[in-house]
PDB file of N, CA and C in Angstrom:
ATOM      1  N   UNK A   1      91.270 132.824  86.486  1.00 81.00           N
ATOM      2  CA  UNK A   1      89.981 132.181  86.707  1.00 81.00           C
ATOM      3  C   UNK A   1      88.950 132.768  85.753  1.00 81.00           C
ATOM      4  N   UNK A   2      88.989 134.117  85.712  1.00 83.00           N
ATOM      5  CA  UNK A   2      87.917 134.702  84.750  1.00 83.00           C
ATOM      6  C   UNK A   2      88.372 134.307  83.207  1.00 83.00           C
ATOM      7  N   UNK A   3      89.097 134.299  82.547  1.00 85.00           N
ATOM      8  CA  UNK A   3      89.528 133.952  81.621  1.00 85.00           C
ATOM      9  C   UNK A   3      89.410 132.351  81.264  1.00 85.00           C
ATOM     10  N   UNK A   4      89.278 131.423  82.400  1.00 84.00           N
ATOM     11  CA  UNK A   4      89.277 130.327  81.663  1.00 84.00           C
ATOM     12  C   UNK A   4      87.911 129.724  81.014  1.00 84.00           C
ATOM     13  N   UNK A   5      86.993 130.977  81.471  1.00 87.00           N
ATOM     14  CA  UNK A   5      85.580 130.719  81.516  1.00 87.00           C
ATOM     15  C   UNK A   5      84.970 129.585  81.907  1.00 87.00           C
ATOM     16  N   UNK A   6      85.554 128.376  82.698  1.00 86.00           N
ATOM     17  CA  UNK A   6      84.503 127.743  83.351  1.00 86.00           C
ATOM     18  C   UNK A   6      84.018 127.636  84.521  1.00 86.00           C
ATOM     19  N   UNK A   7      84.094 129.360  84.953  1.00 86.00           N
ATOM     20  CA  UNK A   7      83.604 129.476  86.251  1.00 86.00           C
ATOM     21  C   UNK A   7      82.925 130.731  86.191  1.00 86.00           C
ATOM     22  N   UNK A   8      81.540 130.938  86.614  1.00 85.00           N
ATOM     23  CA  UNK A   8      80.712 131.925  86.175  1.00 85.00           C
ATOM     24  C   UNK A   8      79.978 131.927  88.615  1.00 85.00           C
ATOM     25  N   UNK A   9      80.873 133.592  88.838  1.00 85.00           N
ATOM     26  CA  UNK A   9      80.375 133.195  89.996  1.00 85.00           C
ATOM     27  C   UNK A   9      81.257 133.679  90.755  1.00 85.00           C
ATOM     28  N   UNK A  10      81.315 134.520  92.282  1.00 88.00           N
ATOM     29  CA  UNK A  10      82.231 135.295  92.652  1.00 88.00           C
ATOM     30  C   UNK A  10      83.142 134.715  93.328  1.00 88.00           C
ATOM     31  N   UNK A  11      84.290 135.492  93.605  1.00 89.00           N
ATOM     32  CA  UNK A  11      85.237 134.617  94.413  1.00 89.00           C
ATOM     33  C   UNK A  11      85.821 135.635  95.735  1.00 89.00           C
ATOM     34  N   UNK A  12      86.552 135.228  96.192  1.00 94.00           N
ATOM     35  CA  UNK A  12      87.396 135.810  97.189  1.00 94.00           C
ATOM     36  C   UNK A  12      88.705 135.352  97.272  1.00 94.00           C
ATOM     37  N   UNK A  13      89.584 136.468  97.758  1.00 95.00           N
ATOM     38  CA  UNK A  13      91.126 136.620  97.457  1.00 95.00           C
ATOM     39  C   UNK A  13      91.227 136.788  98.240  1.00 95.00           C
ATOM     40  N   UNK A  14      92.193 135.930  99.287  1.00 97.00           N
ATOM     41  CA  UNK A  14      92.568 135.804 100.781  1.00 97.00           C
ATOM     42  C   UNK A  14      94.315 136.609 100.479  1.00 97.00           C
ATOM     43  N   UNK A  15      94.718 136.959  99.864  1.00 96.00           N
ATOM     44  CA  UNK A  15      95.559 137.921  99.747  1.00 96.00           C
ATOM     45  C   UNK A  15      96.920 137.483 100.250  1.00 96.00           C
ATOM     46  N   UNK A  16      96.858 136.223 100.043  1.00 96.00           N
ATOM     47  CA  UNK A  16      98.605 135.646 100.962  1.00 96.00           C
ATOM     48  C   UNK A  16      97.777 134.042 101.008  1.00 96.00           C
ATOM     49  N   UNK A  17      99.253 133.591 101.559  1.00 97.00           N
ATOM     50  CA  UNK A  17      99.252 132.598 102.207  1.00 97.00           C
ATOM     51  C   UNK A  17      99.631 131.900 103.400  1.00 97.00           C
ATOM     52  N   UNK A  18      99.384 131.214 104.214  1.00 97.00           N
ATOM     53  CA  UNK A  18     100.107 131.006 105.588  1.00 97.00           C
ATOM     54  C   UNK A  18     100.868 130.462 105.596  1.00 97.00           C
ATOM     55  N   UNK A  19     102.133 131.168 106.382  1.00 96.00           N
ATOM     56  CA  UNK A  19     103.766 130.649 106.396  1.00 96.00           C
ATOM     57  C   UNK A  19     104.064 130.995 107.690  1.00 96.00           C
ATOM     58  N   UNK A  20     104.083 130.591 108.675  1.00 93.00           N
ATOM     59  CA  UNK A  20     104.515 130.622 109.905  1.00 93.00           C
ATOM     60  C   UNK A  20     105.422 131.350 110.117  1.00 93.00           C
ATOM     61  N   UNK A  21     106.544 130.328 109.299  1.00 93.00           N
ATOM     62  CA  UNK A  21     107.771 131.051 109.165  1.00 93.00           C
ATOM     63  C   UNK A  21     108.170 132.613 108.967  1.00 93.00           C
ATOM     64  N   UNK A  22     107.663 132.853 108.151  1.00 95.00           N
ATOM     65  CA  UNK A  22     107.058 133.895 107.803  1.00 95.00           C
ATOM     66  C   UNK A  22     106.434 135.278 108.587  1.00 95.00           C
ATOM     67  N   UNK A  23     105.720 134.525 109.492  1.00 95.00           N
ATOM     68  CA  UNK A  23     104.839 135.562 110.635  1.00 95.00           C
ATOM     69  C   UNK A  23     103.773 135.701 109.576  1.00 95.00           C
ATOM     70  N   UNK A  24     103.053 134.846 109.237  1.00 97.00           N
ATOM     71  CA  UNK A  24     101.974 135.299 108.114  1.00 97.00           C
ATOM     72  C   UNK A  24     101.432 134.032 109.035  1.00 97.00           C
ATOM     73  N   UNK A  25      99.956 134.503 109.403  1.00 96.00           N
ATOM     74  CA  UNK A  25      98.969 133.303 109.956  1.00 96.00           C
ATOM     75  C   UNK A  25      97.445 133.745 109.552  1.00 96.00           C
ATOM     76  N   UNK A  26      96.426 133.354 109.738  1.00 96.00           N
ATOM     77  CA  UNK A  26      94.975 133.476 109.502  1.00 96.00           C
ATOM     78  C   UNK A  26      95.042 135.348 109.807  1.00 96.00           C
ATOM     79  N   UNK A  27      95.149 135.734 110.983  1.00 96.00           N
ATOM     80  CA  UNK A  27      94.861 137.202 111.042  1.00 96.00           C
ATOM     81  C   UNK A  27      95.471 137.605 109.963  1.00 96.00           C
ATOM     82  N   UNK A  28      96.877 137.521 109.027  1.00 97.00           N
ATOM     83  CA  UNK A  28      97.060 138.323 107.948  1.00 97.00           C
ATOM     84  C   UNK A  28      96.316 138.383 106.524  1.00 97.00           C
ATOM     85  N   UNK A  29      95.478 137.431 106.703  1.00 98.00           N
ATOM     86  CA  UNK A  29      95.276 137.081 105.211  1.00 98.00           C
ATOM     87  C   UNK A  29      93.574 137.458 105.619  1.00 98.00           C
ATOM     88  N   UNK A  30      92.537 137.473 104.668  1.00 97.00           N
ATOM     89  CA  UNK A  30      91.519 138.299 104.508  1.00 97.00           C
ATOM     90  C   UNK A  30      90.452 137.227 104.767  1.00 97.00           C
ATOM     91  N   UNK A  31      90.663 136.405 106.115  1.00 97.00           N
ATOM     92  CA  UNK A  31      89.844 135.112 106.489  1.00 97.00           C
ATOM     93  C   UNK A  31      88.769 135.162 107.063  1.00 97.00           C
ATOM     94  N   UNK A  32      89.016 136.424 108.040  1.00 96.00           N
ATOM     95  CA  UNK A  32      87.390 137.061 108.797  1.00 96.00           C
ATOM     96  C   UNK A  32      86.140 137.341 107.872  1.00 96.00           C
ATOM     97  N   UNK A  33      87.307 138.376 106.873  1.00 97.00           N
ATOM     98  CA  UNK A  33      85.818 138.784 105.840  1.00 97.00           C
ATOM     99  C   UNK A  33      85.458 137.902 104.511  1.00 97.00           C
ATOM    100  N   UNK A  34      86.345 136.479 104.546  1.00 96.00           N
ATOM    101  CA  UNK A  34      85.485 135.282 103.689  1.00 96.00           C
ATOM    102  C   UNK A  34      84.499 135.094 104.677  1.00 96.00           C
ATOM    103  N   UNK A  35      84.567 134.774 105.821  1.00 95.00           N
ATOM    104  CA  UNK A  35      83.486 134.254 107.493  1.00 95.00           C
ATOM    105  C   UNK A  35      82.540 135.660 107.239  1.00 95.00           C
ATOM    106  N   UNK A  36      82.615 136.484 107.173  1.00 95.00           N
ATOM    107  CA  UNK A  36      81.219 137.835 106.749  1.00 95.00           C
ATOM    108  C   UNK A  36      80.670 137.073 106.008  1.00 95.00           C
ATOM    109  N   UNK A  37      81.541 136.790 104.857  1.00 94.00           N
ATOM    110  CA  UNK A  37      80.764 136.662 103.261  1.00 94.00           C
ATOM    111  C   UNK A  37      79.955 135.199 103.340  1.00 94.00           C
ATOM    112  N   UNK A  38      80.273 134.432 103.710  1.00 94.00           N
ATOM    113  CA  UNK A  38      79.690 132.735 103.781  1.00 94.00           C
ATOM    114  C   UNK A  38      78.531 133.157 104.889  1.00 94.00           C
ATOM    115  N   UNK A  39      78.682 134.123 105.919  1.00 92.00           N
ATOM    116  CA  UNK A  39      77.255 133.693 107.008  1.00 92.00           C
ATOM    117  C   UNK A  39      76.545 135.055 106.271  1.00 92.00           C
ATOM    118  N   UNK A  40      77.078 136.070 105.627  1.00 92.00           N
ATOM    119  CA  UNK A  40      75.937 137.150 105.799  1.00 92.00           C
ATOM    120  C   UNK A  40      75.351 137.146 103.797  1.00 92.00           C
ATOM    121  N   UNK A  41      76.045 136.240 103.038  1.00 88.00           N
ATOM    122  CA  UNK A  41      75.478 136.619 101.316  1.00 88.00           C
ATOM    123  C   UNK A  41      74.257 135.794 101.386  1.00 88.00           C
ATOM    124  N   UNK A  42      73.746 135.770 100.117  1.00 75.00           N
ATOM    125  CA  UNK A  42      72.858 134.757  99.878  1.00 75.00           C
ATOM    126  C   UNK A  42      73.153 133.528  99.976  1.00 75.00           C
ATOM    127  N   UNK A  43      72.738 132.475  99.904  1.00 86.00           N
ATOM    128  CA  UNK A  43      72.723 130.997 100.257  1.00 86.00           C
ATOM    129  C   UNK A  43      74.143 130.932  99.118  1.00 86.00           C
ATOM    130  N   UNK A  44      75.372 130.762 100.022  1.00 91.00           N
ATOM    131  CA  UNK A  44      76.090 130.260  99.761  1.00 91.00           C
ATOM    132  C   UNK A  44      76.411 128.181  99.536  1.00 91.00           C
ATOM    133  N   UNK A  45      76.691 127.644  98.462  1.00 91.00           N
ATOM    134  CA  UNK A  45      76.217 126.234  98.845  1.00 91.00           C
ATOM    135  C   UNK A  45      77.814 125.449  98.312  1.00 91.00           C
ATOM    136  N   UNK A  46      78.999 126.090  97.626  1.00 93.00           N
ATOM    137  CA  UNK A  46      80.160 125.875  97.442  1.00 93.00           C
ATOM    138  C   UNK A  46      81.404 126.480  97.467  1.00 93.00           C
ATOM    139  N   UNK A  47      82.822 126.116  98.208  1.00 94.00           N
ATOM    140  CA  UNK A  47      83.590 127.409  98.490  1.00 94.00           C
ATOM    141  C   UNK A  47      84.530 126.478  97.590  1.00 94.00           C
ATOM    142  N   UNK A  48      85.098 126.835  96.514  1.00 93.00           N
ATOM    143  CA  UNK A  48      86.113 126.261  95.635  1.00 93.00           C
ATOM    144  C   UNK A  48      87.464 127.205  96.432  1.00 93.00           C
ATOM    145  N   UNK A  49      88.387 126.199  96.877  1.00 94.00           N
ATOM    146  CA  UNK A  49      89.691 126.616  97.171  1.00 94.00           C
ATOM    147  C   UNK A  49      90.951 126.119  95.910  1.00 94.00           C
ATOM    148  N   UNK A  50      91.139 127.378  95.207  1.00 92.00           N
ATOM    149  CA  UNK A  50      92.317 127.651  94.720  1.00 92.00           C
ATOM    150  C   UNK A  50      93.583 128.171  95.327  1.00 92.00           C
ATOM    151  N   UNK A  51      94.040 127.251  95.540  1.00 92.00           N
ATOM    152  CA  UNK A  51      95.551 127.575  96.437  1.00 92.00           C
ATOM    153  C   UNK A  51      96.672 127.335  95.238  1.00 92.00           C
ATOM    154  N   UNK A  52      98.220 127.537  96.020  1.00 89.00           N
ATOM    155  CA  UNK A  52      98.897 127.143  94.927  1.00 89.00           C
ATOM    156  C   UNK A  52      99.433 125.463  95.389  1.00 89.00           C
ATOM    157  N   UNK A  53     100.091 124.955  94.676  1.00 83.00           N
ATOM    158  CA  UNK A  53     100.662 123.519  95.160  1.00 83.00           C
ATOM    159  C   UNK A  53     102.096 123.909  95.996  1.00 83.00           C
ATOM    160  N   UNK A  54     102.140 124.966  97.007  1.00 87.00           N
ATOM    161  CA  UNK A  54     103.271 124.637  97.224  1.00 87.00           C
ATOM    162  C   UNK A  54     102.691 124.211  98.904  1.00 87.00           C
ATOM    163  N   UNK A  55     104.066 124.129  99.900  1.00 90.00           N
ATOM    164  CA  UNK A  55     103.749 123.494 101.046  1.00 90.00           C
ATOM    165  C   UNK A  55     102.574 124.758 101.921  1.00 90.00           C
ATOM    166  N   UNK A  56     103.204 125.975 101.416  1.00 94.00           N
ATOM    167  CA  UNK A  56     101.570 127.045 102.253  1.00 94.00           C
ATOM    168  C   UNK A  56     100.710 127.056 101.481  1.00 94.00           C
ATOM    169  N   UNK A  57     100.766 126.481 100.589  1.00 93.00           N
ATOM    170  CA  UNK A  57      98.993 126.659  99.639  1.00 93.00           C
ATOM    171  C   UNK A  57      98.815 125.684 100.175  1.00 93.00           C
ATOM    172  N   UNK A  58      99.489 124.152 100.073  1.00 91.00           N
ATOM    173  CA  UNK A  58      98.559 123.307 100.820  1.00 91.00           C
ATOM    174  C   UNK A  58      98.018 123.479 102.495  1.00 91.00           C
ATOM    175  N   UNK A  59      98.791 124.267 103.300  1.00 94.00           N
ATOM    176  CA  UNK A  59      98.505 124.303 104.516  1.00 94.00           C
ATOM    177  C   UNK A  59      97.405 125.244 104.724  1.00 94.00           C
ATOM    178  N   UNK A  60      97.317 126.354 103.663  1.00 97.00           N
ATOM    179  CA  UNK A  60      96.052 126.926 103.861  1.00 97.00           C
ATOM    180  C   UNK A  60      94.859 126.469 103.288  1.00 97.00           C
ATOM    181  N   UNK A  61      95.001 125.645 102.175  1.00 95.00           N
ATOM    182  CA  UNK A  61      93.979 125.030 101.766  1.00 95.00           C
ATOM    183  C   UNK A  61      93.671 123.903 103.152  1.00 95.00           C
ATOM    184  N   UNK A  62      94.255 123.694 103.472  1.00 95.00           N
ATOM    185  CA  UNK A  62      94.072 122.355 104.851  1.00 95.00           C
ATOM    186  C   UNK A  62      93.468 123.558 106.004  1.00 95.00           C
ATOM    187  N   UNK A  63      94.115 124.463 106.140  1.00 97.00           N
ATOM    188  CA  UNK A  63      92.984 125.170 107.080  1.00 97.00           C
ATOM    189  C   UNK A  63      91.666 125.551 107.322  1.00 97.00           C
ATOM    190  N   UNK A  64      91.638 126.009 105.423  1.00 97.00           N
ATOM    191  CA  UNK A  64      90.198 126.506 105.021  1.00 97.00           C
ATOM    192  C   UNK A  64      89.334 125.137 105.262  1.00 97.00           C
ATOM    193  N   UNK A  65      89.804 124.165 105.183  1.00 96.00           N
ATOM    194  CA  UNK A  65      88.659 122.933 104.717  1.00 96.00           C
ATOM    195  C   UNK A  65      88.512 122.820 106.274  1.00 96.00           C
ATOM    196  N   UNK A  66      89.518 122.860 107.495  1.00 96.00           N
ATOM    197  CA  UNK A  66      88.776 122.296 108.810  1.00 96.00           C
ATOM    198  C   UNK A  66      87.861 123.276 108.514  1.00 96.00           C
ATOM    199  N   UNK A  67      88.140 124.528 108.923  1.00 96.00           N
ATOM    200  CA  UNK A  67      87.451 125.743 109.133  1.00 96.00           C
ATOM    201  C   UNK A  67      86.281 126.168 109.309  1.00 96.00           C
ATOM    202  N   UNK A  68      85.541 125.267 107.655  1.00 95.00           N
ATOM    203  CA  UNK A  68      84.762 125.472 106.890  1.00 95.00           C
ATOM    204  C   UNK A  68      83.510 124.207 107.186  1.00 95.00           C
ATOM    205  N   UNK A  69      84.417 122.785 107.873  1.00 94.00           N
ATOM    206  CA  UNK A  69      83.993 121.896 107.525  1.00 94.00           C
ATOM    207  C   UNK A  69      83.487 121.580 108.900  1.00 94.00           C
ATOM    208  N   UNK A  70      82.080 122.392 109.160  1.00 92.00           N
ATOM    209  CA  UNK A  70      81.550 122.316 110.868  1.00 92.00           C
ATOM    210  C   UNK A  70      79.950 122.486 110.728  1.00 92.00           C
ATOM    211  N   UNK A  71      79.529 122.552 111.585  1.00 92.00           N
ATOM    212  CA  UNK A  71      78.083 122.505 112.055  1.00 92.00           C
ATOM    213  C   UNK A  71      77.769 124.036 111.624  1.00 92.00           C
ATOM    214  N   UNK A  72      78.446 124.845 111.616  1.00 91.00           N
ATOM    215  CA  UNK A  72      77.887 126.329 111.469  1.00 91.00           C
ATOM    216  C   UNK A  72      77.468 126.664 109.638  1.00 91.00           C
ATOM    217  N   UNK A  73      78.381 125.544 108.848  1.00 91.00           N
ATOM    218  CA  UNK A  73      77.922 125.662 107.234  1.00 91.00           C
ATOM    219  C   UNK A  73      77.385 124.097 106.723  1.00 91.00           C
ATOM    220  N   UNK A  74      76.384 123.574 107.436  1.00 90.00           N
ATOM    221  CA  UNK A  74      76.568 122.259 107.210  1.00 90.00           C
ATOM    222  C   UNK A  74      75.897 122.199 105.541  1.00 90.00           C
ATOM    223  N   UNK A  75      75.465 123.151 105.185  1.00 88.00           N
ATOM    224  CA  UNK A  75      74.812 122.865 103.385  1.00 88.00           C
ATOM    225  C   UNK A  75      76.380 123.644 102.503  1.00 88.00           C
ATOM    226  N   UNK A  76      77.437 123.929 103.147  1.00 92.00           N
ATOM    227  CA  UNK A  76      79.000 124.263 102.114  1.00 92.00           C
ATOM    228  C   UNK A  76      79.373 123.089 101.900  1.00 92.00           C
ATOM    229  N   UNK A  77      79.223 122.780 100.286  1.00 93.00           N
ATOM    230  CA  UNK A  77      80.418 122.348  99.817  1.00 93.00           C
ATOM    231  C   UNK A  77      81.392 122.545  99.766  1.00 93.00           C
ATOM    232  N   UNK A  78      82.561 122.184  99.941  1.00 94.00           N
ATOM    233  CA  UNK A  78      83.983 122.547  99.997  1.00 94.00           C
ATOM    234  C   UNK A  78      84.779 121.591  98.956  1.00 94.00           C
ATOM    235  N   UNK A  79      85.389 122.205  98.137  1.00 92.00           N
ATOM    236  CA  UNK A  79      85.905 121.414  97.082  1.00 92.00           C
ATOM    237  C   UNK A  79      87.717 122.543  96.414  1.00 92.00           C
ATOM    238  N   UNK A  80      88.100 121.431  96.081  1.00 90.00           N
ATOM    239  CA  UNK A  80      89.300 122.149  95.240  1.00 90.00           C
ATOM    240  C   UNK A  80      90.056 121.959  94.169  1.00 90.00           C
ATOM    241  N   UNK A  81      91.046 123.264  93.066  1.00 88.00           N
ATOM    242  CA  UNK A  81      90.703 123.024  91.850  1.00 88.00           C
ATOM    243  C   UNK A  81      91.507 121.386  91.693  1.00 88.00           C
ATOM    244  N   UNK A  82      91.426 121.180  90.447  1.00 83.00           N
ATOM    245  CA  UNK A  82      92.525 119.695  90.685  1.00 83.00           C
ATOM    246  C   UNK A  82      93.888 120.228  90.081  1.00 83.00           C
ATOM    247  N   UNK A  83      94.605 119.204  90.929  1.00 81.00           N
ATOM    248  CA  UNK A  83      95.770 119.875  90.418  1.00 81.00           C
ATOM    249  C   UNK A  83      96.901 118.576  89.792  1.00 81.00           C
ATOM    250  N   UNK A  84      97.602 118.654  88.711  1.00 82.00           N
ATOM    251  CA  UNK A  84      98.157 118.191  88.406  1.00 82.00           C
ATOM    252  C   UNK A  84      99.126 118.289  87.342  1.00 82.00           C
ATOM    253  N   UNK A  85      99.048 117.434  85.859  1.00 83.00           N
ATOM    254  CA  UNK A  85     100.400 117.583  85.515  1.00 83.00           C
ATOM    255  C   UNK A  85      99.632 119.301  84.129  1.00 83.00           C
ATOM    256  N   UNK A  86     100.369 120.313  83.863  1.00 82.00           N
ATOM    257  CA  UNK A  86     100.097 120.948  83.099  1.00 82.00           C
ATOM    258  C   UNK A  86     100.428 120.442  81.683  1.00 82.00           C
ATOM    259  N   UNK A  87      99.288 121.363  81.172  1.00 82.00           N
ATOM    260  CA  UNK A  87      99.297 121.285  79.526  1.00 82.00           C
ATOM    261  C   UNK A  87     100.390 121.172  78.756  1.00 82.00           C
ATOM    262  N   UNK A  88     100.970 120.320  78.140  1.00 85.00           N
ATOM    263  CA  UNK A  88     102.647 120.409  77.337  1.00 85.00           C
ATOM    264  C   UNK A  88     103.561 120.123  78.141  1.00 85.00           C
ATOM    265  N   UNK A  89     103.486 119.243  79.580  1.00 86.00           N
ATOM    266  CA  UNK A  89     104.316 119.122  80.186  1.00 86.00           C
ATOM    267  C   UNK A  89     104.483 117.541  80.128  1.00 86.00           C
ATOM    268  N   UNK A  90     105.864 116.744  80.338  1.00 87.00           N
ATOM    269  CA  UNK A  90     106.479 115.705  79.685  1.00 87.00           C
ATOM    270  C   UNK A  90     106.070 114.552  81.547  1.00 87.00           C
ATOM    271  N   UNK A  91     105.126 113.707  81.582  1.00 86.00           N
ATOM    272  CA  UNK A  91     105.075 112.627  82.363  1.00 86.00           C
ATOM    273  C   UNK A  91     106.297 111.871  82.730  1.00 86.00           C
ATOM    274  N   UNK A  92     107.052 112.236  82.103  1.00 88.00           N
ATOM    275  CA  UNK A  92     108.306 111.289  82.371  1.00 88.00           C
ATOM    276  C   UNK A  92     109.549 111.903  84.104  1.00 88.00           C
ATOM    277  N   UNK A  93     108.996 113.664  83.316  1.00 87.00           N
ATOM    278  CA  UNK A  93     109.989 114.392  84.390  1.00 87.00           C
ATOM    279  C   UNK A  93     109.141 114.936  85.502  1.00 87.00           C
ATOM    280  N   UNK A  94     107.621 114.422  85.520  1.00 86.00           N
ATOM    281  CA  UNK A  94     107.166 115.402  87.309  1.00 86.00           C
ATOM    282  C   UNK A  94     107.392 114.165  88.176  1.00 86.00           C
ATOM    283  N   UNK A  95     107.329 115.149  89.560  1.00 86.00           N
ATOM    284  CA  UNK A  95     107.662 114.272  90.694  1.00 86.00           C
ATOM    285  C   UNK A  95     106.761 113.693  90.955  1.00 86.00           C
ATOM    286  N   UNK A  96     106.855 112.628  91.942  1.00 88.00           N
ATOM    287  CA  UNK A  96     105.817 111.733  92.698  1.00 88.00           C
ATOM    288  C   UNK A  96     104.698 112.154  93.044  1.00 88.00           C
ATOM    289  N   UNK A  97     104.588 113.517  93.468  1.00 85.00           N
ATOM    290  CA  UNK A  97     103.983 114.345  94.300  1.00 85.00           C
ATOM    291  C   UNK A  97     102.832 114.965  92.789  1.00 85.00           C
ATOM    292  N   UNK A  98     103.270 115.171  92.051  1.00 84.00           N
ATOM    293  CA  UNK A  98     102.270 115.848  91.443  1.00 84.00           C
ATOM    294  C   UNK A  98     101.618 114.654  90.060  1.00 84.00           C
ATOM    295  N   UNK A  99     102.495 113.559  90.038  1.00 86.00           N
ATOM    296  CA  UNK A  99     101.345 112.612  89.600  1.00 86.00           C
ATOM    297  C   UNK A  99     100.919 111.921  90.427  1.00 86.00           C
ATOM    298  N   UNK A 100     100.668 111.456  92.214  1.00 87.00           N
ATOM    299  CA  UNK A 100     100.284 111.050  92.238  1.00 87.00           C
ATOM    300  C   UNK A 100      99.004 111.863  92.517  1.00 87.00           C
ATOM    301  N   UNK A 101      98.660 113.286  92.520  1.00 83.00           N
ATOM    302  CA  UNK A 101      97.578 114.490  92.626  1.00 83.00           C
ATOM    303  C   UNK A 101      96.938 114.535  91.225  1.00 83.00           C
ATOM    304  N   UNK A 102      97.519 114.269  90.439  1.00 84.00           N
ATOM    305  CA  UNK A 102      96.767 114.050  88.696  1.00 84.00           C
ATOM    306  C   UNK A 102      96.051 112.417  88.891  1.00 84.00           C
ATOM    307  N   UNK A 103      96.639 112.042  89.645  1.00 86.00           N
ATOM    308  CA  UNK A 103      96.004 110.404  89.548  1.00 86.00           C
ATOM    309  C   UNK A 103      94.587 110.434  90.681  1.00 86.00           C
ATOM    310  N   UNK A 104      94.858 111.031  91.179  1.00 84.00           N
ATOM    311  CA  UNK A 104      93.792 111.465  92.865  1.00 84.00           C
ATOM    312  C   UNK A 104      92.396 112.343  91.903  1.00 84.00           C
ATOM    313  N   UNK A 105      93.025 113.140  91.220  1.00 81.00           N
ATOM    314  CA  UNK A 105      92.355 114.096  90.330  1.00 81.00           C
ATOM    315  C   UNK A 105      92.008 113.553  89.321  1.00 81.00           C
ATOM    316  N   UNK A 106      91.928 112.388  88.662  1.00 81.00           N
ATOM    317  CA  UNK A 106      91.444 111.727  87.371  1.00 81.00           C
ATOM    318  C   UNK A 106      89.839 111.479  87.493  1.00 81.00           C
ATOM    319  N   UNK A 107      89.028 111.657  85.743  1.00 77.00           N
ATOM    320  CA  UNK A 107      88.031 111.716  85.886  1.00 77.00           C
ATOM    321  C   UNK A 107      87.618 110.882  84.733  1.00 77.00           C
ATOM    322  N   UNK A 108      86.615 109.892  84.381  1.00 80.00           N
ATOM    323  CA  UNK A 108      86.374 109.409  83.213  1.00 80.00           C
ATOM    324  C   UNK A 108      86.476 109.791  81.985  1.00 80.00           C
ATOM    325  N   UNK A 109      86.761 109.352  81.192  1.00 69.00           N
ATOM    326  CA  UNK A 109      87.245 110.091  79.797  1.00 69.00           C
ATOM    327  C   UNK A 109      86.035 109.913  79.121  1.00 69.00           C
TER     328      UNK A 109
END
């Protein structure tokens, strides 16, 4: 993220992801003290969720957004990165699943 430079602005590292399976749920991962950071920093007004594309990045990204998405932050934006086909990679061979998230994710040229 720091490296790609188009994000100037702090973040937080929830340190895992939720896998049930796993025994990994909200108490393992560092979710209380994002909830410090959103009610006690300065006027927080966007929480960008970078997850990964697999089935627990999406389930924690699906958590963070109920979570988040209530009467207690009603001025948070909640938004996430887009995800789709990578740089040098051939349209012919990704799955369904990740063009139809590049197509969801398309922006005027």
């Amino acid at each position: 993220i720091d490296r790609s430079g188009a994000f100037t602005g702090t973040y937080h590292v929830l340190g895992g992801r939720l896998s049930p399976l796993d025994g990994i749920g909200p108490e393992q991962l560092r979710i209380r003290e994002l909830d410090a950071r959103l009610r006690e920093d300065a006027p927080i007004t966007e929480l960008i969720i970078a997850t990964n594309p697999s089935l627990e990045g999406e389930a924690t990204a699906s958590f963070l957004q109920n979570r988040y998405t209530t009467d207690e932050f009603p001025t948070l934006s909640i938004t996430r990165i887009a995800r789709g086909l990578p740089m040098g990679s051939d349209v012919e061979y990704a799955d369904p699943t990740t063009l139809a998230r590049a197509l969801e994710g398309r922006k005027r040229a």
